[in-house]
Coordinates of C-alpha atoms in Angstrom, one line a residue:
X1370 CA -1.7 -14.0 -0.9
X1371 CA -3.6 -13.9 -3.9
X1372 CA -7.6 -14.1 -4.1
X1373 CA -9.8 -14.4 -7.6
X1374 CA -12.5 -15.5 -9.3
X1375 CA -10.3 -16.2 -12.3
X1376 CA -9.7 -19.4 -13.0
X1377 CA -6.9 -18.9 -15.8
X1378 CA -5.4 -16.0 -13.3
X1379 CA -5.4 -18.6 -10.7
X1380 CA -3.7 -21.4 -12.5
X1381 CA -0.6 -18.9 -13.9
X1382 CA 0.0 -17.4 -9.9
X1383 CA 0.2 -20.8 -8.5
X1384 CA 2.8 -21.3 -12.0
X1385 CA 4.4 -18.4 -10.8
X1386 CA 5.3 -19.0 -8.2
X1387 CA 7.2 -22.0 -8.5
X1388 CA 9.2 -20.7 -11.0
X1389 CA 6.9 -21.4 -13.8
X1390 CA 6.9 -24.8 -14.2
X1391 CA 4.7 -26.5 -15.7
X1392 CA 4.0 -29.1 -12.9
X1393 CA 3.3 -28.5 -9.6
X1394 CA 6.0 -29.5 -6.4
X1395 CA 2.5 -31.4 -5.5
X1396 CA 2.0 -33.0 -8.2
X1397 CA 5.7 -33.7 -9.1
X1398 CA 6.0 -35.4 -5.3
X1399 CA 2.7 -37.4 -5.5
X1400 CA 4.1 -39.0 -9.1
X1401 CA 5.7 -42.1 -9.0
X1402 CA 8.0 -41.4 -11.8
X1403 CA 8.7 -37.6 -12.1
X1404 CA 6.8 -36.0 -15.0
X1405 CA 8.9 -33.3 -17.2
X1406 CA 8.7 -29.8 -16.1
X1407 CA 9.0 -26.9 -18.3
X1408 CA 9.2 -23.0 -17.3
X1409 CA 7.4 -21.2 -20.1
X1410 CA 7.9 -18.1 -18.4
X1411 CA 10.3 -16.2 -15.5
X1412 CA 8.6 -17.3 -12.3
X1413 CA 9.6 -16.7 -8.5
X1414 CA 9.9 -19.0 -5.5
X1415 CA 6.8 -17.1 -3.6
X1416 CA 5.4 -20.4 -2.2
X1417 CA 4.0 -19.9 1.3
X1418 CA 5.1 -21.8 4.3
X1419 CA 2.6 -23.2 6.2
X1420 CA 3.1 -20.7 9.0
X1421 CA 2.5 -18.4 7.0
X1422 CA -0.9 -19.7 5.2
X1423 CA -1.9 -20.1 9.4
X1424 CA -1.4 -16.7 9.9
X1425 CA -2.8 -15.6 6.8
X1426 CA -6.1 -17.6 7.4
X1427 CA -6.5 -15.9 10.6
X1428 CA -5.9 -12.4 9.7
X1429 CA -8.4 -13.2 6.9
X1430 CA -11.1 -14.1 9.9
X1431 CA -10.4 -10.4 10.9
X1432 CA -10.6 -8.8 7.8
X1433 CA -13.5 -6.8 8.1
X1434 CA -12.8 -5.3 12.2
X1435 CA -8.8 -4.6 10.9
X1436 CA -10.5 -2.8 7.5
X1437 CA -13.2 -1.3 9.8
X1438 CA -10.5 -0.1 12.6
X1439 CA -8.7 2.0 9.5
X1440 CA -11.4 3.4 8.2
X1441 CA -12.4 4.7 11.7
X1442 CA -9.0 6.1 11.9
X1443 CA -8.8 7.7 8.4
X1444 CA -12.4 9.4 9.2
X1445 CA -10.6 10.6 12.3
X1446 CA -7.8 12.4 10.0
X1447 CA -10.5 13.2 7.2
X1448 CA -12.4 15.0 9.8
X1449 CA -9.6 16.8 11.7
X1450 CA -7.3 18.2 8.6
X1451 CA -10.8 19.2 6.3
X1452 CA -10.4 22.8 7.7
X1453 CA -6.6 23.1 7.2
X1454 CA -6.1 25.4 4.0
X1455 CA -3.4 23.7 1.8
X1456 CA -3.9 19.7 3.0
X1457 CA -6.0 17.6 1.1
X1458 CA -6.6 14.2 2.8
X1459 CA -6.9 10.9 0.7
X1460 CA -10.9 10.0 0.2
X1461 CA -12.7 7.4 -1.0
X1462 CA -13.6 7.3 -4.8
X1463 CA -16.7 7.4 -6.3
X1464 CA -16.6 3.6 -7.1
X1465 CA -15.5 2.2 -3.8
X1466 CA -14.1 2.5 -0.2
X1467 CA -10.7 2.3 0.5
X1468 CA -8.8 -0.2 3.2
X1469 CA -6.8 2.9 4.2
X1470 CA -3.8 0.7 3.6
X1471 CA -2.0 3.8 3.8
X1472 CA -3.5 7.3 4.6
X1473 CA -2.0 9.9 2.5
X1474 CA -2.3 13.8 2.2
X1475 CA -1.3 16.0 -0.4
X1476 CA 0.5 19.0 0.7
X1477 CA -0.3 21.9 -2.0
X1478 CA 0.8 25.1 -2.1
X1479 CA -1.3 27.2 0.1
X1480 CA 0.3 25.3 3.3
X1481 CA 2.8 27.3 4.9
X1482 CA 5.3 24.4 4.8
X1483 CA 6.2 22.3 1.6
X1484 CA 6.2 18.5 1.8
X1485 CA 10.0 18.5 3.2
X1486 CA 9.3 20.5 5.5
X1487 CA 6.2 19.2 6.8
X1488 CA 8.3 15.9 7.5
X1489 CA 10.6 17.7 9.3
X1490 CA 8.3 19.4 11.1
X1491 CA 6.7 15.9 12.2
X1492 CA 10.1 14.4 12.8
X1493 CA 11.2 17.0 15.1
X1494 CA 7.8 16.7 16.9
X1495 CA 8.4 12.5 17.3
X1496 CA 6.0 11.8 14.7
X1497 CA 6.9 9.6 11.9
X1498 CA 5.5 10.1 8.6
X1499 CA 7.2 9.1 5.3
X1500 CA 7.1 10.6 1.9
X1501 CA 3.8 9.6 0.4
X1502 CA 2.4 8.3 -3.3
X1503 CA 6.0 6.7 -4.6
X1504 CA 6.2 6.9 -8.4
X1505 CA 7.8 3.5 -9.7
X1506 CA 8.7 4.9 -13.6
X1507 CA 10.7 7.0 -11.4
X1508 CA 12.9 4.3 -10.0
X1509 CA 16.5 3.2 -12.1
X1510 CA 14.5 -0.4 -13.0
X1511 CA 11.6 0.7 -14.5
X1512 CA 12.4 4.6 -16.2
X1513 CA 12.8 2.7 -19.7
X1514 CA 9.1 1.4 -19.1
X1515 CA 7.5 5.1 -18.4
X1516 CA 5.3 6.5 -21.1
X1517 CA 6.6 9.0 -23.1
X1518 CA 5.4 12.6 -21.1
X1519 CA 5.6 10.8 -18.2
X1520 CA 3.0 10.3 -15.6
X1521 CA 2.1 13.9 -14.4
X1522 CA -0.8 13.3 -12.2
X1523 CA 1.6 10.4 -10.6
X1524 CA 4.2 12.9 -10.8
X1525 CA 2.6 15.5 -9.1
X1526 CA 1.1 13.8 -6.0
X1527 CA 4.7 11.7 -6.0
X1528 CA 6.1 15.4 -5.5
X1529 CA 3.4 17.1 -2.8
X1530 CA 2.2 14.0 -0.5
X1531 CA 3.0 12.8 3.0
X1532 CA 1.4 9.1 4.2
X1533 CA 0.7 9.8 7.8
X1534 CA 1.1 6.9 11.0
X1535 CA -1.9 4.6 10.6
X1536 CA -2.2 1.0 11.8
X1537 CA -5.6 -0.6 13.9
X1538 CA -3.9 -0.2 17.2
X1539 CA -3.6 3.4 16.8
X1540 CA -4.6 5.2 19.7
X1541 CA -6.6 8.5 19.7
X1542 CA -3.5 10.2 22.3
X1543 CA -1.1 9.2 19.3
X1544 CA -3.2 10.2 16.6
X1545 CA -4.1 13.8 18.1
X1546 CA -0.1 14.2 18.2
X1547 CA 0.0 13.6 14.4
X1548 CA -3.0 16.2 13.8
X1549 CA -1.9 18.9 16.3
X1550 CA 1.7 19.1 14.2
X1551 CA -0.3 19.3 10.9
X1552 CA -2.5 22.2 12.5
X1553 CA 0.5 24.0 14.2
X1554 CA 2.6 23.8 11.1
X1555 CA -0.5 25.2 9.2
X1556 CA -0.8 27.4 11.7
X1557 CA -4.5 26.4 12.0
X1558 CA -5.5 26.5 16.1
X1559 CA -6.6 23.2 17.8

């Protein structure tokens, strides 16, 4: 789902995503004689079912308690890994608030385990975490595209951070798991 202001923005999604052409499905069924299309550009087939737009229109209704569940959750991890020496939790920037689509942490070099480790460490204790910030110029599709040098800021936190369990139904019993295996492994007490 796309939302904007935009108007030109607006007009090339909806082109887009019906592979570019120039003329909407809509438009082309409600003509009595079909109009010529053209595809000025690559597009995708990313047109919405109607289930899906149902759904969507719902979850939008819940935006802000989903939003404000995660952000309760993330102030929960903020809160309980601030005194761990070497993890550095994801905050807000100075020109917003995050969603907390994801939560991530940055494992540096003081912390007695390096990032692998630390998701072994959780995997072993049951708790699953994934290998956090993913750096795309990385990736076989898109290492042509990377600016010469690189990214190293992208590169760096690609290299050092974990994205911990968070989603709106996550319990405090579950999240205490996740925190007491980043203390133990940091050897920081409950």
């Amino acid at each position: 789902m796309i939302t904007t202001s935009r108007e030109d923005w607006a007009d090339r999604a909806r082109r887009l995503r019906e592979h570019a052409m120039s003329v909407s499905a809509a438009d082309r069924h409600r003509s009595v004689l079909p109009p010529l299309e053209t595809y000025d550009a690559v597009g995708f087939n990313f047109r919405m079912t109607d289930l899906q737009a149902a759904v969507g229109l719902v979850q939008l209704g819940r935006l802000p308690e989903i939003v404000a569940r995660r952000r309760q959750i993330g102030a929960r991890y903020q809160a309980a890994i601030s005194d761990i020496p070497g993890l550095r939790a994801v905050a807000d920037p100075a020109y917003g608030q995050s969603n907390f689509q994801s939560f991530w942490v940055e494992v540096l070099d003081e912390y007695p385990l390096d990032r692998e480790g630390l998701l072994a460490a959780m995997a072993e204790a049951g708790v699953s975490a994934r290998r956090g910030i993913m750096a795309a110029h990385r990736q076989p599709p898109y290492r042509d595209l990377a600016p010469q040098g690189g990214l190293p800021i992208t590169e760096w936190l690609n290299d050092r951070t974990i994205i911990l369990p968070l989603f709106h139904q996550l319990g405090e019993p579950d999240q205490d798991r996740v925190i007491a295996v980043l203390r133990d492994a940091g050897g920081v007490s409950a």
